[in-house]
Amino acid sequence: MRTGVWLIGARGSVAVTSMLGASAVRAGMAEPIGCVLESPELHSDALPAIGELVFGGHDISSVPLVKKAAALGEAGIVPARLAVAVQDVLLEIEQDVRPLPDHGTQAEVADAIGADLDRFRRRHDLDHVVVINVSTTEPAPPPHPAHADLDALHAALDGPEPVLPPSALAAYAALRAGCPYVDFTPSTGARLPALDALARAQGLPYAGHDGKTGETLVKSVLAPMFRMRNMKVRAWSGTNLLGGGDGANLAEPAANAAKSASKQRVLRETLGYTPQGETRIDFVEDLDDFKTAWDLISFEGFLGTRMRMEFTWHGCDSALAAPLVLDLARLTAAAHRAGRTGPLTELAFFFKDPLGEVPHALSEQWQVLRAAVEALG
Amino acid sequence: MRTGVWLIGARGSVAVTSMLGASAVRAGMAEPIGCVLESPELHSDALPAIGELVFGGHDISSVPLVKKAAALGEAGIVPARLAVAVQDVLLEIEQDVRPLPDHGTQAEVADAIGADLDRFRRRHDLDHVVVINVSTTEPAPPPHPAHADLDALHAALDGPEPVLPPSALAAYAALRAGCPYVDFTPSTGARLPALDALARAQGLPYAGHDGKTGETLVKSVLAPMFRMRNMKVRAWSGTNLLGGGDGANLAEPAANAAKSASKQRVLRETLGYTPQGETRIDFVEDLDDFKTAWDLISFEGFLGTRMRMEFTWHGCDSALAAPLVLDLARLTAAAHRAGRTGPLTELAFFFKDPLGEVPHALSEQWQVLRAAVEALG
Amino acid sequence: MRTGVWLIGARGSVAVTSMLGASAVRAGMAEPIGCVLESPELHSDALPAIGELVFGGHDISSVPLVKKAAALGEAGIVPARLAVAVQDVLLEIEQDVRPLPDHGTQAEVADAIGADLDRFRRRHDLDHVVVINVSTTEPAPPPHPAHADLDALHAALDGPEPVLPPSALAAYAALRAGCPYVDFTPSTGARLPALDALARAQGLPYAGHDGKTGETLVKSVLAPMFRMRNMKVRAWSGTNLLGGGDGANLAEPAANAAKSASKQRVLRETLGYTPQGETRIDFVEDLDDFKTAWDLISFEGFLGTRMRMEFTWHGCDSALAAPLVLDLARLTAAAHRAGRTGPLTELAFFFKDPLGEVPHALSEQWQVLRAAVEALG
Amino acid sequence: MRTGVWLIGARGSVAVTSMLGASAVRAGMAEPIGCVLESPELHSDALPAIGELVFGGHDISSVPLVKKAAALGEAGIVPARLAVAVQDVLLEIEQDVRPLPDHGTQAEVADAIGADLDRFRRRHDLDHVVVINVSTTEPAPPPHPAHADLDALHAALDGPEPVLPPSALAAYAALRAGCPYVDFTPSTGARLPALDALARAQGLPYAGHDGKTGETLVKSVLAPMFRMRNMKVRAWSGTNLLGGGDGANLAEPAANAAKSASKQRVLRETLGYTPQGETRIDFVEDLDDFKTAWDLISFEGFLGTRMRMEFTWHGCDSALAAPLVLDLARLTAAAHRAGRTGPLTELAFFFKDPLGEVPHALSEQWQVLRAAVEALG
Ligand SMILES: NC(=O)c1ccc[n+]([C@@H]2O[C@H](COP(=O)([O-])OP(=O)(O)OC[C@H]3O[C@@H](n4cnc5c(N)ncnc54)[C@H](O)[C@@H]3O)[C@@H](O)[C@H]2O)c1
Ligand SMILES: NC(=O)c1ccc[n+]([C@@H]2O[C@H](COP(=O)([O-])OP(=O)(O)OC[C@H]3O[C@@H](n4cnc5c(N)ncnc54)[C@H](O)[C@@H]3O)[C@@H](O)[C@H]2O)c1
Ligand SMILES: NC(=O)c1ccc[n+]([C@@H]2O[C@H](COP(=O)([O-])OP(=O)(O)OC[C@H]3O[C@@H](n4cnc5c(N)ncnc54)[C@H](O)[C@@H]3O)[C@@H](O)[C@H]2O)c1
Ligand SMILES: NC(=O)c1ccc[n+]([C@@H]2O[C@H](COP(=O)([O-])OP(=O)(O)OC[C@H]3O[C@@H](n4cnc5c(N)ncnc54)[C@H](O)[C@@H]3O)[C@@H](O)[C@H]2O)c1
Ligand code: NA
Ligand code: NA
């Protein structure tokens, strides 16, 4: 099954680590560590192999992929020797990474995006193209009546004013071009009633939101632990220090707010109440892609005795995200082929802020994922 | 269902916190936080209520329960006001706490233990008496051929030399007296082929080993997280600093070894391999019952990138253990009534070193427990 | 030497812990742990003894001292039995805690404050009265031309508009009444040119700002360590989680800003440059007076190798502050008697944001303090 | 001043990082970060420059320096590009790294070591040669009467049985050859009365023991902090996890004991009492040269309130040690030239287990060092 992966933000850290890593795995130069679908329990012949993925994408930056890969190597995010070894493959992918269309009305931009997707599909003779958003996190957009109605949306996009934030416009364009859409960021993406309607009308699935790679991942196993033991979490405070392009952007209050909100949801959903405390994201340029999160949990046990737990997570964000991007591409392509439409709620395992009324405990999400993979055959 | 709880080590911290806490909950002076069976998902009318538990036990110490409770209050392990408020109840329980018999052959000691259990049952007209070992952790005993065969064991116990360590002798006596046996410690308990045979012959269940209250509890959710995400744990090192009577004893190399071994099992069983690193237990008198555990986990993600996680757990050991002792008493009594015999492998949720070939991931253990509670009706 | 200690914010946690602790030490019920002047190296007969301190103060709250002390006991900030044992002494001090005057122009308020100070001095026949501000932290005040000139200030205070923030008005009143002034908070206090002129005109010393009790204390030894070892600190980020009255107030952005600024000064002054990173203060009601600070330090060693250090500080803020308040009262009274006027820069050891161009490394501040105590004779 | 640096253990991590780093600094390819003598306060023209150091040494391994440097580069201990850039210099130094003599009696071995030192000095026309031990830590040797008396030692070395552990034999040989001796390890080195006598007889200085690069460095500023604030440290427990050649060796109980003892001395000396708790060293191969130390400090403040601090140190041991080795070579050469003999107690700043009755607080050690550097002229 030849599967295209079209990355919005194709020149960013997550995107380039994904491309580089898939190439290294295909070439037998690296193990697919962190790729969830490579666990024996999740094997399925219905899934395209990592080696079958073909990459392309849009970006507003023009830094060459090879240069970005070298920078990732120097920063220790990927092994420097791999960045060198896959240069040729990156040069090929470079042919399919195009500047984000930006001329005319939003309807015209969407058409141009769709045309790029068609060209990519034809050029590589692909069975499916999955569009995945790994671009910079946007602030939440102002509400607009056309968000709720597909016809109104079609009409409004023809007007001179922007109606959709970039992520939603990409989703619109993807769905219209017959491509499933996955949002790895907390941005709006396909999460609008009008776009849900479009997906269903087109018979396409979509997924999101916000890849779960660090602090929230840990929360999604620790919060259930407290619940299973019937202990009372009184306060849970988190601090995330991160550099890199993502960190710089999240230092903007609006993007920060979007992200912090998705990070606390797991507590409320798992515990059934919201403990005191907040989640902070601070930009510390020097840390680059190596994020440090520190959480303090204050809890109450038998007879009210107060206890505490704290954890520190020193993770490399792109190395954590990239294998999940590959997983999501493969799962979404297979779901598309299997005829699934609308939100892929069975992929909650991958997201901080999953679509639908789904379990937030990681182990329950895993059971759901496993059942979904089995159902693929 | 009037249920007796006979505690070996009845004057220790865990025992007295259990008695005091059950009394406070019955009197409406405290919430049953940390009592797993009080979660809505685990409700069952087949379980005796906390208020229906009647306490007694053996100990080699003679410190009055009221005095021990006051000490627990002063150390902040239980609220000082509760220690005062339940004095009368503790004075009543004091009538049923007896010196551990120690005269004659081990067969004679077992008879004397059995006689104490019978008296306790009759005095309170109890439907079931569950014997729970919460006494000092023993070193692993030297092997003895009679451990493997019930007839040989009966014979050997009549000899002048001790054959069984105290915990196993208590299990032997309990089973002979028709009482299920639970071991909350890492000691031998009923974990010998001869005693398994005795339990089955008597139609009795037994359970264990080693209450899971801190570092291992956290491991049992974090190790599955790494496995589910298909990341490779390279090293996992733990340090446990604890004071209290238990800490003093665990400073003995032999007891320490017994405990450290039960603490690492979860990694091997969950991950499928054994990462580098060890688990240490150090005695720091000053910390009293407030344990601090620190773990460093070094793991490998996509393309071999190295990452780290560390956590610190500041728990109050008796406050963590006592509600589980109450849960175990209730579950074992109900299992007895339901006719279960042999090892209660469905209680793995509660133990560091559970009996049988069982899952070690906490969420799977919870599913098993939930099914078992449902099966009780 | 009978020494009066007049506390602005006399019903707050720091104030009541100071009063209660001084009483307990005098009665031989507690050791003066944390009182710096009780170190053998800092002994001086020129200092009043802890037992010679007499307490009074102003507050805008009317919660009785005994009730506040009981609350501190219940929260574990002071031993509950001490809160009971010194009730009588607190009832006596209650006579000298008065509502903060608030009628009329600021000149009139200052007069009323001065009258309260005089009454206190006469009633107890005190040699010196030191006024110490331990009230709620204020936001930074808007600038006003009269802040720079004493005559202009006298004139402006007669007007209908407030010219000084409460802390500076208290300093003005204290200095006019012949009392040295110490500011334990980051508020303005005597830190205005007009008030410095007043202090010199009156022949009085003053001191401040912002007691150094936790994260900054640790910084003041770790930052010099990095400097002495000639390593390069690249980023230093801090998170402070605190509850209590102080925490609630610091959650206000303006007060938070005042505090965060004093907390970072030590880095710039000690290292000679400002590393990346910020200091955050978050309010977590549940933590009460037990603050948790977590700092991550990212540094560079030989050949650019990156390394990290992190620390967590779990301190009880009032227990850390109160002994320093006693030290400051004793030192300032002795300095007054010794004829010192203007800023007591030799007390930098005690403050996050010390007056003057002084060393910020703790050990250097200690040398300066030691020399100053010796000079007292 | 052309200064030779003869490293015992010349093919180890610390040694090769020192050589490589000095070469890179000389070539202007790296900043001398972490070199204490490069602080402006410690500048002295009496010190040889880093670029004037000439390297040689002994080892029992025969791994080429270039290969070891490449391995350090791959492990991220030194920048990979520097390991490549200084290959030529390392090839030159290779000429002066010789197998440790091991034939005949210890007297004969000492003569052979001395001959190697002479050849090195002549070959490079060196003013001074400082011998520095950076080889594997030895277990403490059995006592021997000849350790106390120089004549007895001369005699005993002629016998067939070894009298001195390798480090002390190296010190003996160095001193006889007119070279000052520095021990960067916790091994015996020159720390025997007979060798002290030899140093004085030869008019030579010596220094040691055990480079202070991580946990103990932090202790040497935190312990004084608690003392200066007159707080009571109740317990201080440390865990050191380390890999690398040093870690493997320290996993041996005897070497571990030697090291753990030097690590606790700072507490007793600084606080005036020994808190509870121990320091552990555990070998975790996977961590390689990146050590993680975690310490928990439990302390008591005003009115007995209990508080806690913990820190984690993630350091690269060789990157921390190498600049100190350069500092020690330069200081010891200058001290030699200045005519100093016997133990250089003014170098306590650099060591966990310094010679003589010296301060253990880092800032006091720094004052002493600074005065000593000034005295050099
Ligand atoms: N790495 C993780 O662990 C993780 C987890 C969850 C979510 N995310 C999200 O993934 C996204 C990518 O992270 P990153 O570290 O690769 O960031 P990055 O800054 O390295 O890359 C973002 C890329 O998006 C491009 N871009 C910006 N606006 C665009 C637009 N309108 N259209 C197309 N391209 C655009 C940028 O030019 C850049 O190349 C972020 O939104 C981040 O929040 C990352
Ligand atoms: N608290 C926890 O979190 C936890 C978790 C798992 C296991 N455990 C185990 O529970 C046990 C109890 O812990 P604790 O903190 O109450 O210890 P403790 O020292 O306070 O109490 C142990 C009691 O056992 C008594 N005892 C000793 N030998 C005995 C014997 N042969 N027969 C009868 N009584 C005897 C002692 O006199 C003492 O009263 C320990 O073995 C501990 O390892 C505790
Ligand atoms: N505890 C520490 O470690 C520490 C360290 C440095 C600075 N401080 C500062 O010390 C101050 C006191 O801290 P706390 O924990 O006792 O706070 P708190 O909230 O318990 O007490 C403050 C008291 O000040 C009173 N107050 C408010 N405004 C007043 C005014 N205008 N005049 C007189 N009284 C007034 C309040 O009614 C309250 O009783 C805070 O400003 C805090 O930032 C504390
Ligand atoms: N790195 C630090 O932060 C630090 C701090 C204090 C002390 N130290 C000490 O420095 C020493 C070196 O550490 P490392 O990390 O370089 O270790 P390493 O294992 O990398 O190097 C030790 C070298 O010594 C050689 N050696 C062993 N026995 C010898 C002998 N008898 N004569 C000559 N050479 C011999 C080995 O072959 C090896 O090449 C260790 O003793 C360590 O404890 C290191
Ligand atoms: Na920590
Ligand atoms: Na930590």
XYZ file of N, CA, C and O in Angstrom, chain B residues 234-239 241 256 276-278 280-287 290-294 296 298-299 306 308 310 312-314, chain D residues 234-239 241 256 276-278 280-287 290-294 296 298-299 306 308 310 312-314:
264
model
N 16.688 1.663 29.369
C 18.066 1.168 29.452
C 18.493 0.942 30.894
O 19.198 -0.007 31.198
N 18.109 1.840 31.775
C 18.508 1.675 33.169
C 17.413 2.237 34.058
O 16.772 3.235 33.708
N 17.214 1.581 35.178
C 16.200 2.031 36.152
C 16.798 1.779 37.526
O 16.924 0.633 37.948
N 17.176 2.845 38.194
C 17.801 2.719 39.503
C 16.921 3.373 40.547
O 16.388 4.455 40.300
N 16.799 2.726 41.690
C 15.942 3.277 42.731
C 16.638 3.314 44.073
O 17.445 2.445 44.395
N 16.329 4.338 44.829
C 16.829 4.472 46.196
C 15.635 4.702 47.100
O 14.829 5.585 46.827
N 14.691 5.586 50.968
C 15.173 5.996 52.285
C 13.996 5.888 53.232
O 12.960 6.510 53.002
N 16.673 -6.869 53.595
C 16.827 -5.936 52.491
C 16.824 -6.680 51.157
O 16.139 -6.291 50.207
N 19.320 -2.216 33.236
C 20.392 -2.046 34.214
C 19.863 -1.326 35.448
O 18.821 -0.686 35.412
N 20.641 -1.366 36.521
C 20.285 -0.609 37.715
C 19.739 -1.487 38.814
O 19.261 -2.589 38.562
N 19.813 -0.967 40.016
C 19.363 -1.708 41.194
C 18.401 -0.870 42.015
O 18.287 0.327 41.827
N 17.766 0.119 45.924
C 18.397 0.138 47.239
C 17.378 0.505 48.311
O 16.476 1.295 48.054
N 17.574 -0.008 49.491
C 16.804 0.444 50.654
C 17.803 0.879 51.712
O 18.661 0.103 52.106
N 17.734 2.125 52.132
C 18.628 2.604 53.188
C 17.812 3.075 54.381
O 16.779 3.729 54.215
N 18.316 2.785 55.541
C 17.645 3.187 56.769
C 18.101 4.585 57.165
O 19.294 4.835 57.306
N 17.169 5.491 57.322
C 17.468 6.838 57.812
C 16.461 7.105 58.926
O 15.327 7.504 58.676
N 16.894 6.836 60.122
C 15.990 6.816 61.276
C 15.110 8.056 61.323
O 13.927 7.994 61.625
N 15.722 9.185 61.015
C 15.052 10.461 61.158
C 13.781 10.571 60.313
O 12.889 11.360 60.608
N 13.696 9.814 59.240
C 12.543 9.961 58.348
C 11.303 9.292 58.921
O 10.195 9.527 58.453
N 7.908 8.208 57.132
C 7.774 8.935 55.871
C 8.930 8.533 54.972
O 10.059 8.939 55.178
N 8.603 7.748 53.994
C 9.619 7.210 53.109
C 9.855 8.172 51.955
O 8.931 8.816 51.472
N 11.087 8.258 51.505
C 11.350 8.958 50.259
C 11.999 7.975 49.303
O 13.005 7.356 49.637
N 11.407 7.835 48.147
C 12.018 7.003 47.115
C 12.367 7.904 45.949
O 11.614 8.823 45.611
N 13.522 7.675 45.371
C 13.932 8.420 44.179
C 14.347 7.413 43.126
O 15.116 6.504 43.396
N 15.670 6.946 39.011
C 16.149 7.519 37.757
C 15.944 6.481 36.662
O 16.390 5.341 36.786
N 16.538 5.833 32.643
C 17.230 6.286 31.442
C 16.659 5.472 30.284
O 16.662 4.249 30.326
N 16.132 6.153 29.288
C 15.488 5.409 28.207
C 15.903 5.935 26.840
O 16.495 7.003 26.715
N 18.762 9.493 23.659
C 18.685 9.179 25.082
C 17.893 10.226 25.840
O 18.113 11.421 25.664
N 15.688 10.953 29.860
C 15.666 10.559 31.264
C 14.389 11.006 31.935
O 13.830 12.040 31.589
N 12.949 11.166 36.123
C 13.186 10.802 37.514
C 11.949 11.141 38.317
O 11.182 12.021 37.936
N 10.407 11.456 42.530
C 10.579 11.344 43.972
C 9.202 11.108 44.574
O 8.235 11.772 44.200
N 9.137 10.169 45.473
C 7.889 9.806 46.141
C 8.107 10.031 47.626
O 9.011 9.448 48.215
N 7.310 10.931 48.204
C 7.378 11.170 49.650
C 6.101 10.610 50.266
O 5.088 11.315 50.337
N 19.455 17.081 59.843
C 19.196 15.822 60.552
C 19.676 14.623 59.743
O 20.203 13.666 60.302
N 19.467 14.657 58.451
C 19.891 13.517 57.636
C 20.300 14.021 56.258
O 19.698 14.963 55.733
N 21.314 13.393 55.715
C 21.798 13.765 54.374
C 22.205 12.456 53.697
O 23.201 11.843 54.078
N 21.407 12.050 52.728
C 21.655 10.787 52.040
C 21.949 11.068 50.578
O 21.273 11.889 49.964
N 22.918 10.373 50.034
C 23.283 10.604 48.644
C 23.387 9.313 47.863
O 23.785 8.281 48.396
N 22.991 9.389 46.621
C 23.125 8.262 45.701
C 23.857 8.756 44.463
O 23.452 9.759 43.892
N 24.992 7.578 40.723
C 24.892 6.567 39.682
C 25.894 6.934 38.605
O 25.828 8.037 38.056
N 34.825 1.445 46.349
C 33.613 2.163 46.712
C 33.726 2.726 48.119
O 33.414 3.895 48.375
N 22.604 11.870 60.036
C 22.292 10.519 59.582
C 22.412 10.430 58.069
O 22.410 11.440 57.376
N 22.442 9.203 57.574
C 22.439 9.001 56.126
C 23.797 8.610 55.595
O 24.827 8.846 56.226
N 23.775 8.021 54.417
C 24.997 7.524 53.798
C 25.107 8.036 52.370
O 24.152 8.524 51.797
N 26.021 6.618 48.651
C 26.161 5.383 47.882
C 26.740 5.678 46.507
O 26.455 6.729 45.934
N 27.467 4.732 45.983
C 27.905 4.813 44.582
C 27.439 3.539 43.893
O 27.773 2.445 44.335
N 26.646 3.658 42.870
C 26.190 2.487 42.124
C 26.641 2.589 40.677
O 26.572 3.660 40.066
N 27.048 1.462 40.140
C 27.501 1.413 38.760
C 26.304 1.165 37.840
O 25.567 0.204 38.019
N 26.098 2.036 36.888
C 25.055 1.850 35.875
C 25.728 2.093 34.532
O 25.881 3.230 34.086
N 26.151 1.025 33.938
C 27.025 1.102 32.770
C 26.495 2.073 31.724
O 27.226 2.840 31.115
N 25.186 2.024 31.557
C 24.564 2.797 30.491
C 24.800 4.302 30.608
O 24.715 5.024 29.625
N 25.041 4.781 31.813
C 25.176 6.230 31.987
C 26.521 6.735 31.473
O 26.712 7.931 31.313
N 28.425 10.164 32.218
C 27.460 11.139 32.712
C 26.895 10.633 34.030
O 26.108 9.695 34.054
N 27.338 11.226 35.071
C 26.962 10.799 36.398
C 25.671 11.495 36.819
O 25.448 12.648 36.483
N 24.843 10.798 37.552
C 23.719 11.445 38.198
C 23.840 11.222 39.684
O 23.954 10.082 40.140
N 23.843 12.307 40.429
C 23.824 12.194 41.885
C 22.524 12.788 42.380
O 22.051 13.799 41.844
N 21.926 12.133 43.345
C 20.710 12.658 43.985
C 20.934 12.684 45.480
O 21.381 11.685 46.056
N 19.194 13.792 49.301
C 18.055 14.256 50.095
C 18.587 14.775 51.419
O 19.313 14.076 52.122
N 17.391 16.376 55.011
C 16.258 16.615 55.913
C 16.767 17.515 57.028
O 17.764 17.194 57.672
N 16.133 18.667 57.209
C 16.660 19.599 58.208
C 15.559 20.172 59.091
O 14.375 20.033 58.800
N 10.194 20.573 60.509
C 10.987 19.752 59.596
C 10.819 20.201 58.149
O 9.687 20.413 57.688
N 12.765 19.892 53.940
C 13.577 19.031 53.100
C 14.088 19.767 51.884
O 13.422 20.653 51.354
N 16.170 18.625 48.145
C 16.822 17.563 47.397
C 17.453 18.179 46.151
O 17.008 19.213 45.667
N 19.453 17.111 42.265
C 19.974 16.148 41.308
C 21.053 16.845 40.501
O 20.875 17.989 40.062
N 22.140 16.166 40.341
C 23.287 16.689 39.598
C 23.538 15.749 38.423
O 23.750 14.563 38.631
N 23.418 16.271 37.208
C 23.700 15.475 36.012
C 24.989 16.010 35.408
O 24.945 16.950 34.606
